[in-house]
PDB file of C-alpha atoms in Angstrom:
ATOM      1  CA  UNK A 870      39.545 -14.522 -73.481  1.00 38.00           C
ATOM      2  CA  UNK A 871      41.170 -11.273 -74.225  1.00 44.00           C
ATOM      3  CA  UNK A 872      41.311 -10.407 -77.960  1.00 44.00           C
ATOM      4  CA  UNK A 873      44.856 -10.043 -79.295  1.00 45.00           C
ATOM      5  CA  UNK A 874      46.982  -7.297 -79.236  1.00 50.00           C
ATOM      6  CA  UNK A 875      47.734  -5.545 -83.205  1.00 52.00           C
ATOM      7  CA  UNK A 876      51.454  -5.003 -82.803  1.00 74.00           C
ATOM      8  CA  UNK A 877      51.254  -1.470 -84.064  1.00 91.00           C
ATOM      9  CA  UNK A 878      48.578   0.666 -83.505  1.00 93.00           C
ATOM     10  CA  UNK A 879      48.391   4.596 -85.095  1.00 96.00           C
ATOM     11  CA  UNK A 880      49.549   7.663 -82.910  1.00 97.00           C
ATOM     12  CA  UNK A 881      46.316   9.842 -82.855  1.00 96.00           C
ATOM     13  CA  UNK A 882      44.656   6.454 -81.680  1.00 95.00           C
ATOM     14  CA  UNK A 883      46.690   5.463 -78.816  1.00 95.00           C
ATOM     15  CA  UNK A 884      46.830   9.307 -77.644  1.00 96.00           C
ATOM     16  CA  UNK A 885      43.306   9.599 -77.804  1.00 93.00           C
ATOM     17  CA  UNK A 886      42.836   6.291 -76.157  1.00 93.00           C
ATOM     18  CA  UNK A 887      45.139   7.568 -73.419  1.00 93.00           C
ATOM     19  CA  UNK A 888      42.689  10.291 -72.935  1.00 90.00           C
ATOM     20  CA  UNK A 889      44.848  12.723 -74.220  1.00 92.00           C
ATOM     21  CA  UNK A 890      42.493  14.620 -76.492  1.00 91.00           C
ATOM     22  CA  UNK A 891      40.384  13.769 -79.640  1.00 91.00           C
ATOM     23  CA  UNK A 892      41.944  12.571 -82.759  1.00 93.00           C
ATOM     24  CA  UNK A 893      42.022  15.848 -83.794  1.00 95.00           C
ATOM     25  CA  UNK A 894      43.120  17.824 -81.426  1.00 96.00           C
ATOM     26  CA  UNK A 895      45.964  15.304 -81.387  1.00 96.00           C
ATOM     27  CA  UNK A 896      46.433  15.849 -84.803  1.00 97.00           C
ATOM     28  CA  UNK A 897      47.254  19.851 -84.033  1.00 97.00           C
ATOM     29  CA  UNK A 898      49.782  18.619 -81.352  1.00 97.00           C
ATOM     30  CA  UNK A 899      51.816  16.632 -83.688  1.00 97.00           C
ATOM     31  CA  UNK A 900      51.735  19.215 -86.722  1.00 97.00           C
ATOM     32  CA  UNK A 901      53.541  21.770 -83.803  1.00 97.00           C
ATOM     33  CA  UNK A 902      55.588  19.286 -83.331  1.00 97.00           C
ATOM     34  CA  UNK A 903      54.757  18.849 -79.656  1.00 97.00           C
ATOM     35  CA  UNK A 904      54.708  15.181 -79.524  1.00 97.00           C
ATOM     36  CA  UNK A 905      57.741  12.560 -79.691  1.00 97.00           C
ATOM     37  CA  UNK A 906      58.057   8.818 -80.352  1.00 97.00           C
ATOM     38  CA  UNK A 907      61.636   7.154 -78.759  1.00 97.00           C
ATOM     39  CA  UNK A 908      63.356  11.037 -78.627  1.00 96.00           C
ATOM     40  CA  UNK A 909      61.932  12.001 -82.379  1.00 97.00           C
ATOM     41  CA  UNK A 910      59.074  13.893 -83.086  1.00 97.00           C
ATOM     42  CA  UNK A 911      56.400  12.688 -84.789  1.00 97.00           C
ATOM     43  CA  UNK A 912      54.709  15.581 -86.808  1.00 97.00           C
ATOM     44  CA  UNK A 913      52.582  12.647 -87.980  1.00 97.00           C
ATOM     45  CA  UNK A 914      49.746  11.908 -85.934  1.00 96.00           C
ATOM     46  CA  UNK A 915      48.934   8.830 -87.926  1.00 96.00           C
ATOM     47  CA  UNK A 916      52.728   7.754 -87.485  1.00 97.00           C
ATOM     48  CA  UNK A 917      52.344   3.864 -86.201  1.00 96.00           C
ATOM     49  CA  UNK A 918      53.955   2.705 -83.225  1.00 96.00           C
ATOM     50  CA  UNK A 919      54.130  -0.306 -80.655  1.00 95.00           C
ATOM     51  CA  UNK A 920      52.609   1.615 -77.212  1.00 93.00           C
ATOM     52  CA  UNK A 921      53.508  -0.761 -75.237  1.00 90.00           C
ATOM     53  CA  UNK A 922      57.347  -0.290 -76.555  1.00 92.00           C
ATOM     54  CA  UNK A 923      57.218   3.044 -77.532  1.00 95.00           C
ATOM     55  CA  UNK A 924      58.819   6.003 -75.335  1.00 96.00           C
ATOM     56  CA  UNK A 925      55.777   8.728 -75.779  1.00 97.00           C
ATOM     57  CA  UNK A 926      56.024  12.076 -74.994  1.00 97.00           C
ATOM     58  CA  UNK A 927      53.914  15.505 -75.110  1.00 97.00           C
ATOM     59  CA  UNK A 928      55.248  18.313 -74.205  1.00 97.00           C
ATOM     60  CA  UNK A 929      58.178  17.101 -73.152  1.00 96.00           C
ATOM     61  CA  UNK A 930      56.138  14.873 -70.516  1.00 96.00           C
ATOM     62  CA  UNK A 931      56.217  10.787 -71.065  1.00 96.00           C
ATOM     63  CA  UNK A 932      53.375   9.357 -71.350  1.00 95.00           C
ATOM     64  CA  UNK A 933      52.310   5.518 -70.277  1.00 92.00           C
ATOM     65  CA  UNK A 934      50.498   3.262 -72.356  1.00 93.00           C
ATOM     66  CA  UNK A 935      47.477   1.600 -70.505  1.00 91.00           C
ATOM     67  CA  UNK A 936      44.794  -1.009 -72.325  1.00 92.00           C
ATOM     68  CA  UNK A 937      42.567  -0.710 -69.453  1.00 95.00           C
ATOM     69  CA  UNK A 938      41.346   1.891 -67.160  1.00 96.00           C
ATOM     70  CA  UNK A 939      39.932   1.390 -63.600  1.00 97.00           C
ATOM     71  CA  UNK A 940      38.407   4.181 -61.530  1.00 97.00           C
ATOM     72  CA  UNK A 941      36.803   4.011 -58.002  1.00 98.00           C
ATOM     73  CA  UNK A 942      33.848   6.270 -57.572  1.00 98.00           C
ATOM     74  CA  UNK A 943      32.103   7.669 -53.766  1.00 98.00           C
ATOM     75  CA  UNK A 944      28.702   7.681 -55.872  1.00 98.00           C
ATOM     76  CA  UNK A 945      26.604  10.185 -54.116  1.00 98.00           C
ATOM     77  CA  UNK A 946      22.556  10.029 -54.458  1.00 97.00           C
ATOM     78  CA  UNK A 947      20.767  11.582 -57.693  1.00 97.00           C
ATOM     79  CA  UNK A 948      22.972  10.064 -60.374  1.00 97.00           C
ATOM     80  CA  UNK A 949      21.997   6.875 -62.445  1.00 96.00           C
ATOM     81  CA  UNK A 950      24.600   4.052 -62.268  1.00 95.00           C
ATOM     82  CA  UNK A 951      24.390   4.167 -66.269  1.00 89.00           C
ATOM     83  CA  UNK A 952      26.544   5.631 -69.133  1.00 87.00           C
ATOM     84  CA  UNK A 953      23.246   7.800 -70.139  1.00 86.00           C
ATOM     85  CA  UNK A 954      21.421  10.411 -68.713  1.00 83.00           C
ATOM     86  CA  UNK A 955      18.302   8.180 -67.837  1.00 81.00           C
ATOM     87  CA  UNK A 956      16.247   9.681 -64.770  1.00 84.00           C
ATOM     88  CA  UNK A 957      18.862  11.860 -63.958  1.00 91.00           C
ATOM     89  CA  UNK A 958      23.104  12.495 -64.584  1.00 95.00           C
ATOM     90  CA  UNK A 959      25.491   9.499 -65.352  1.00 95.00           C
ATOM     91  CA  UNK A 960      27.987   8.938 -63.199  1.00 97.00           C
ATOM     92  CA  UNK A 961      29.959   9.199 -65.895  1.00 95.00           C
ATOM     93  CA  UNK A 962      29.461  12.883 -64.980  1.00 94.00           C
ATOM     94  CA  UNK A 963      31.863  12.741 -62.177  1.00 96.00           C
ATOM     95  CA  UNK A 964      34.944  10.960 -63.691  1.00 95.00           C
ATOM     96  CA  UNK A 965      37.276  13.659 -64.745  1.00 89.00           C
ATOM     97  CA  UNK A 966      38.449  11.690 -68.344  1.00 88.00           C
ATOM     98  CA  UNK A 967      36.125  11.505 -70.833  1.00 86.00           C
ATOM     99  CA  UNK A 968      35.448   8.182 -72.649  1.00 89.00           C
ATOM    100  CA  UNK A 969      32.934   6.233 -74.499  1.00 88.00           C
ATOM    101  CA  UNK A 970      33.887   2.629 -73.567  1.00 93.00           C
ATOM    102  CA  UNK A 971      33.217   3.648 -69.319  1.00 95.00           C
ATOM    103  CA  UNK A 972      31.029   0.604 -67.622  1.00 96.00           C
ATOM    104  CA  UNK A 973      29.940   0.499 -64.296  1.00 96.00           C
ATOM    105  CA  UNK A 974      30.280  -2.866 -62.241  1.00 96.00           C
ATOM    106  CA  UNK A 975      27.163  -3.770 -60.896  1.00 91.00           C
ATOM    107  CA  UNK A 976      23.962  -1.348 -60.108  1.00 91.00           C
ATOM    108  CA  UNK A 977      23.562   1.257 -57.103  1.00 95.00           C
ATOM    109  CA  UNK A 978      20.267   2.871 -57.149  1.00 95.00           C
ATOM    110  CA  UNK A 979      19.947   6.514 -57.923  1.00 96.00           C
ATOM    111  CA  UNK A 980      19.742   7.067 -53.768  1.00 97.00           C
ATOM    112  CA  UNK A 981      22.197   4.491 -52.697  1.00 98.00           C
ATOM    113  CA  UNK A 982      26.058   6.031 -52.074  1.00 98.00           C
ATOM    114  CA  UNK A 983      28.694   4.501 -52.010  1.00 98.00           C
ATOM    115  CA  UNK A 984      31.533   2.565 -53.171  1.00 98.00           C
ATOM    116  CA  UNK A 985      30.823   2.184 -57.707  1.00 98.00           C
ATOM    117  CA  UNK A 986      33.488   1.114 -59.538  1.00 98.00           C
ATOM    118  CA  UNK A 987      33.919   2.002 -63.300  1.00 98.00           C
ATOM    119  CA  UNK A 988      36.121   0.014 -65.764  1.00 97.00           C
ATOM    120  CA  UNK A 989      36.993  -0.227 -69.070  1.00 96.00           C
ATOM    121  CA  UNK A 990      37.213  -4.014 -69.175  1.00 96.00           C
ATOM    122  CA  UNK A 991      34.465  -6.065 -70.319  1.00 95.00           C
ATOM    123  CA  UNK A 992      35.728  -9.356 -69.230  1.00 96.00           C
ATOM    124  CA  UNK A 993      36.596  -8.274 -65.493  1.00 97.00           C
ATOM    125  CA  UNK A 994      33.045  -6.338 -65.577  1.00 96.00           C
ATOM    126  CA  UNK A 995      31.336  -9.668 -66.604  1.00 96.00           C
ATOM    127  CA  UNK A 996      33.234 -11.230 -64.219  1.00 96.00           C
ATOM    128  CA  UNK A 997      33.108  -9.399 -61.314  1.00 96.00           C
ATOM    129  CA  UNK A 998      28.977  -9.110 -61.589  1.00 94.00           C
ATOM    130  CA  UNK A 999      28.454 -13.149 -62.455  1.00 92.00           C
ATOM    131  CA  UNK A1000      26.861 -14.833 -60.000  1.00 88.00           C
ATOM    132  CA  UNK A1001      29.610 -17.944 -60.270  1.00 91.00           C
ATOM    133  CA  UNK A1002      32.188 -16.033 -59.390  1.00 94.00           C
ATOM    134  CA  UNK A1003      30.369 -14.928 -55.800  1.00 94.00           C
ATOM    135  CA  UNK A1004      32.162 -11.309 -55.195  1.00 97.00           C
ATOM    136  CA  UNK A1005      31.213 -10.329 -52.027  1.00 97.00           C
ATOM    137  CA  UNK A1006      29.696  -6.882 -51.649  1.00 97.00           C
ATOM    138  CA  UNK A1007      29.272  -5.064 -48.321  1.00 98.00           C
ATOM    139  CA  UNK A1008      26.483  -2.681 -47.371  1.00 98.00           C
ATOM    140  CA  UNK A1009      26.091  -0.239 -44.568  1.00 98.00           C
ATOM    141  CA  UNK A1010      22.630   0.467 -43.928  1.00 98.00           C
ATOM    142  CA  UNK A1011      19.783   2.452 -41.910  1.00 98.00           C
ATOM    143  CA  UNK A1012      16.581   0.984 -41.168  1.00 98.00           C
ATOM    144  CA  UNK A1013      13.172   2.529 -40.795  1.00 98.00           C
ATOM    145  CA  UNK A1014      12.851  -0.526 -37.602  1.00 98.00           C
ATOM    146  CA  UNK A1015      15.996  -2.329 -35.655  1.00 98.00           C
ATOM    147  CA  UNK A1016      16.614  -5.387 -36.954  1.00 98.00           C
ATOM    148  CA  UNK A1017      16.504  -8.664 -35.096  1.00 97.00           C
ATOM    149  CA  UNK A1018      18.651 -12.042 -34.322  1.00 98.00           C
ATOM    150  CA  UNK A1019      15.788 -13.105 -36.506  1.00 98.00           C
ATOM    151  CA  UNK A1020      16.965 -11.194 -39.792  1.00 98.00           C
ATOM    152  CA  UNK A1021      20.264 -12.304 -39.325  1.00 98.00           C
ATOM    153  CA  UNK A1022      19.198 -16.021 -39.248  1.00 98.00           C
ATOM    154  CA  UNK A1023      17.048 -15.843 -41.495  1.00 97.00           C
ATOM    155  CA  UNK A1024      19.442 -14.401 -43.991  1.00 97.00           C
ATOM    156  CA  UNK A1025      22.305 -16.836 -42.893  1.00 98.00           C
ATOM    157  CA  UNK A1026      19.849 -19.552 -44.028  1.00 96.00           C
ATOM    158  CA  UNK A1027      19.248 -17.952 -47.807  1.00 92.00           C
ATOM    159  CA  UNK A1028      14.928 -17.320 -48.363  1.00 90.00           C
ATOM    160  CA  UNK A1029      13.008 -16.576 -51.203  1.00 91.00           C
ATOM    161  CA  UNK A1030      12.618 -13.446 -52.492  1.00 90.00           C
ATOM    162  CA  UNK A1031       9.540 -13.278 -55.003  1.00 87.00           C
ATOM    163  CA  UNK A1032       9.796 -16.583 -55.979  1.00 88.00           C
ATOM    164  CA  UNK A1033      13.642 -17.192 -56.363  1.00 89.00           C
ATOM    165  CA  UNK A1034      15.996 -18.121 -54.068  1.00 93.00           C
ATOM    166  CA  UNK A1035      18.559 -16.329 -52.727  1.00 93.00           C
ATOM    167  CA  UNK A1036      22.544 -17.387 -51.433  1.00 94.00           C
ATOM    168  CA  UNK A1037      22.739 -16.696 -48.066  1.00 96.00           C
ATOM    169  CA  UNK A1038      23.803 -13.447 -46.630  1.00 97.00           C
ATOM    170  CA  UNK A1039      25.618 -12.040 -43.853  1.00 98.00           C
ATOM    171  CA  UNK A1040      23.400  -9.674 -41.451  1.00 98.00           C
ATOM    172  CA  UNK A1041      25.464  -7.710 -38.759  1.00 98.00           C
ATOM    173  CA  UNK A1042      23.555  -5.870 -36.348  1.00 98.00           C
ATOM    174  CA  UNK A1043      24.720  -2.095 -35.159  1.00 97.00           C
ATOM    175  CA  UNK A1044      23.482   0.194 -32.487  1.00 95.00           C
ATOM    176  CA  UNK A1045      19.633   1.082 -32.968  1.00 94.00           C
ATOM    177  CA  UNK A1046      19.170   0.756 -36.949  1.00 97.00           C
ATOM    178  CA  UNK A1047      22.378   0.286 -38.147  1.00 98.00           C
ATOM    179  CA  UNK A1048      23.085  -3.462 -40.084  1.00 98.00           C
ATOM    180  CA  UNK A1049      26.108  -3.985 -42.227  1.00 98.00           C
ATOM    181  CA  UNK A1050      25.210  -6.597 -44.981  1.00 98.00           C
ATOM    182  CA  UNK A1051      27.141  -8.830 -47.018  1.00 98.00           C
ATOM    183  CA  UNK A1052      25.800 -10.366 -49.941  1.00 97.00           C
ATOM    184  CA  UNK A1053      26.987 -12.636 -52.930  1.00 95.00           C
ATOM    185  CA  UNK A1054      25.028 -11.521 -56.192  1.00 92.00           C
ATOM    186  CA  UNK A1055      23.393  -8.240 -57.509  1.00 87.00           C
ATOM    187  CA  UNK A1056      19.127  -8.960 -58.024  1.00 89.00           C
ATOM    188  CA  UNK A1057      17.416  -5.789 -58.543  1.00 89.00           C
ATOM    189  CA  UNK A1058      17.112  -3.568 -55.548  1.00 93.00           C
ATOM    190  CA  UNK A1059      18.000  -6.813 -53.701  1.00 95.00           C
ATOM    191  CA  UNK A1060      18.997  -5.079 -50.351  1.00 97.00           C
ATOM    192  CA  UNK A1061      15.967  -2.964 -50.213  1.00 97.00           C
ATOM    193  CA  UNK A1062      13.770  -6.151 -50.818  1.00 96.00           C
ATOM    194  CA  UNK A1063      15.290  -8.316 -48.669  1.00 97.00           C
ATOM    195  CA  UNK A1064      14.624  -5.967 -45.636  1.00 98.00           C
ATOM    196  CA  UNK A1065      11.154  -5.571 -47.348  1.00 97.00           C
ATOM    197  CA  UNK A1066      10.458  -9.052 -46.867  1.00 96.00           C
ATOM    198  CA  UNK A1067      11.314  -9.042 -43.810  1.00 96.00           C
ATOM    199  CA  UNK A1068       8.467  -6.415 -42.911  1.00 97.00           C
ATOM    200  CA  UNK A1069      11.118  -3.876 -42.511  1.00 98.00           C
ATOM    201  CA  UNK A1070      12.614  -0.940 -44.641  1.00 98.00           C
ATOM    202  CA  UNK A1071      15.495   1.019 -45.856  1.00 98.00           C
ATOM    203  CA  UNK A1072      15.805   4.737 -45.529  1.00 98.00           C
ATOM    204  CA  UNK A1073      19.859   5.157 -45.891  1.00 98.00           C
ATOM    205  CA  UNK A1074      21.845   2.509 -48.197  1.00 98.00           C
ATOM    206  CA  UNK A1075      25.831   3.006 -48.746  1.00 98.00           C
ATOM    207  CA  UNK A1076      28.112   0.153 -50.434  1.00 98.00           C
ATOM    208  CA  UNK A1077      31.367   0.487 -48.458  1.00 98.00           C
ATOM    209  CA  UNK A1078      33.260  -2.925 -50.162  1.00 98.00           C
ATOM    210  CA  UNK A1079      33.251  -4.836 -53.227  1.00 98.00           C
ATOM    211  CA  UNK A1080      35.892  -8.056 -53.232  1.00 97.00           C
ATOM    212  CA  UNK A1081      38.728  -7.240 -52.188  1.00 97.00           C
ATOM    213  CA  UNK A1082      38.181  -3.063 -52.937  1.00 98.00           C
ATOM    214  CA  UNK A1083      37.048  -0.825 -49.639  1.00 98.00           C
ATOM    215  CA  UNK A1084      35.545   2.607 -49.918  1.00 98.00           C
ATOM    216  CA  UNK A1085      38.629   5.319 -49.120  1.00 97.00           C
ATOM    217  CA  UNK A1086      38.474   7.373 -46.153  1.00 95.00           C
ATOM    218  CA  UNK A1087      39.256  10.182 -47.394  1.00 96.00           C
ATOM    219  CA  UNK A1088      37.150  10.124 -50.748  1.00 97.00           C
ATOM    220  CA  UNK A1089      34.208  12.616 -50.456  1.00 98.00           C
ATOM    221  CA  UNK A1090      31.088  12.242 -52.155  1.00 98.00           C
ATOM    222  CA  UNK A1091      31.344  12.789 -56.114  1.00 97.00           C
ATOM    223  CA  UNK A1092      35.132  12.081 -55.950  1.00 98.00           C
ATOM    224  CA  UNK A1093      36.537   9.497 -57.666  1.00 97.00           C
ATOM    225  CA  UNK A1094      40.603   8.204 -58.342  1.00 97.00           C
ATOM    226  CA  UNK A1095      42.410   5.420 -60.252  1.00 96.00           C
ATOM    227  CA  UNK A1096      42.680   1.737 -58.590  1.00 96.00           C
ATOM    228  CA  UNK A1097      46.469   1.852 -56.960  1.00 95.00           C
ATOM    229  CA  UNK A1098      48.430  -1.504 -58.934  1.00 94.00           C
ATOM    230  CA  UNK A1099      47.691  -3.597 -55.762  1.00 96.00           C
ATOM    231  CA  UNK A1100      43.932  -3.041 -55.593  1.00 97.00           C
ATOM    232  CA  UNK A1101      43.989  -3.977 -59.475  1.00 96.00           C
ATOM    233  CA  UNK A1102      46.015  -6.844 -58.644  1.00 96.00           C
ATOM    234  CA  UNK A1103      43.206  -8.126 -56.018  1.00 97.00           C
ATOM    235  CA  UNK A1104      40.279  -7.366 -57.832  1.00 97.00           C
ATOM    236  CA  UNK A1105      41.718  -9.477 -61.383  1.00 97.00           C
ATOM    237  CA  UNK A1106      43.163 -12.069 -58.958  1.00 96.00           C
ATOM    238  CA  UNK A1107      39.209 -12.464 -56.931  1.00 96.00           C
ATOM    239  CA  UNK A1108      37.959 -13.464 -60.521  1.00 96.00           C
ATOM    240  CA  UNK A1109      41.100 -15.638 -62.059  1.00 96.00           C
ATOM    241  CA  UNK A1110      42.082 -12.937 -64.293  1.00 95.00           C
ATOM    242  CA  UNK A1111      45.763 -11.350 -64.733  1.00 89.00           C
ATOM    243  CA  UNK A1112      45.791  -7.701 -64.958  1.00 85.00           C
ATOM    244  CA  UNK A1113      45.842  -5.933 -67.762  1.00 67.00           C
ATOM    245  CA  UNK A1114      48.502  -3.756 -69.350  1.00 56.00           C
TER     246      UNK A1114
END
């Protein structure tokens, strides 16, 4: 359950949480008088205010209150699906605001591409990555062998992998070592060992879905944008949640 909302909340905060600056550089904007609340301006940064009532404006530009952020990342290889630099750059890296409350959804290894997404939302983040909830995530990858009608059955039927059992999965087979794969939960490096079991191995690895989100055209490598309202709509609505503000 979401937390309840304060009713008013303090200008530098919500302008900061807008990633509009740091406190105090919003602090400066307000003592030039640069920022308005509801046509007034607010030389005030700690002036409090309903955002989610409140006309904003800096600059002369209005401003839209948001409690959550979602972004949708083309991950390329050599950065860590983590909010530190561990064995290699964040990911974090590539997102153009700054913020300290970023969490990726799910794990891609530091060689996988692909589709990552990155929310500020701890319930839909839980959510999305709990095994109950069964988001589907689809994989395009390239084998070091083809892949047989074997695979595919064998990964229909659900096996073990090191002792624990997996949901079954759905194997499609491409033109020499091309698969697509669609599986239900996130294990460790759970593509890559499934293929291992299977005596075989993966040299390319590239998430191109997750629920109801697909991997943009016409989003290179390292780029990244905000979820449009219907993809946000999809992805709260594949996990029983309503959207946020």
């Amino acid at each position: 359950m979401k937390k309840a909302h304060l009713t008013k909340e303090r200008l530098d905060k919500v302008l900061a949480h807008l990633g509009l600056g740091s406190r105090k550089e919003i602090h400066k904007l307000a003592r030039a008088g640069r920022i308005t609340v509801d046509g007034e301006v607010i030389t005030d940064a700690g002036f409090k205010l309903d955002p989610r009532s409140a006309r904003i404006a800096v600059d002369g530009e209005e401003v839209f209150y948001r409690e959550f952020f979602h972004v949708l990342l083309n991950k390329p290889a050599g950065y860590v699906t983590s909010t530190q630099d561990r064995d290699g750059p964040s990911v974090t890296h590539l997102l153009e605001m700054v913020r300290d409350d970023w969490m990726p959804v799910g794990r891609l290894d530091k060689d996988t591409e692909g589709l990552l997404l990155i929310t500020t939302d701890g319930e839909l983040a839980h959510r999305l990555t709990h095994p109950r909830w069964k988001v589907p995530k689809r994989y395009y990858a390239e084998l070091a062998e083809p892949a047989t009608q074997a695979d595919v059955e064998a990964f229909a039927a659900g096996f073990e992998l090191e002792g624990e059992p997996l949901q079954p999965a759905e194997l499609t087979l491409g033109k020499d070592r091309r698969v697509e794969l669609v599986i239900r939960e996130g294990r460790y490096h759970q593509v890559k060992r499934m293929f291992a079991a299977r005596g075989n191995r993966v040299v390319y690895l590239k998430r191109v879905a997750f629920g109801p989100l697909e991997l943009p055209e016409d989003l290179e490598l390292g780029e990244s944008r905000y979820l449009t309202a219907e993809e946000e709509h999809a992805l709260y609505g594949a996990v029983g949640l309503e959207p946020g503000v």
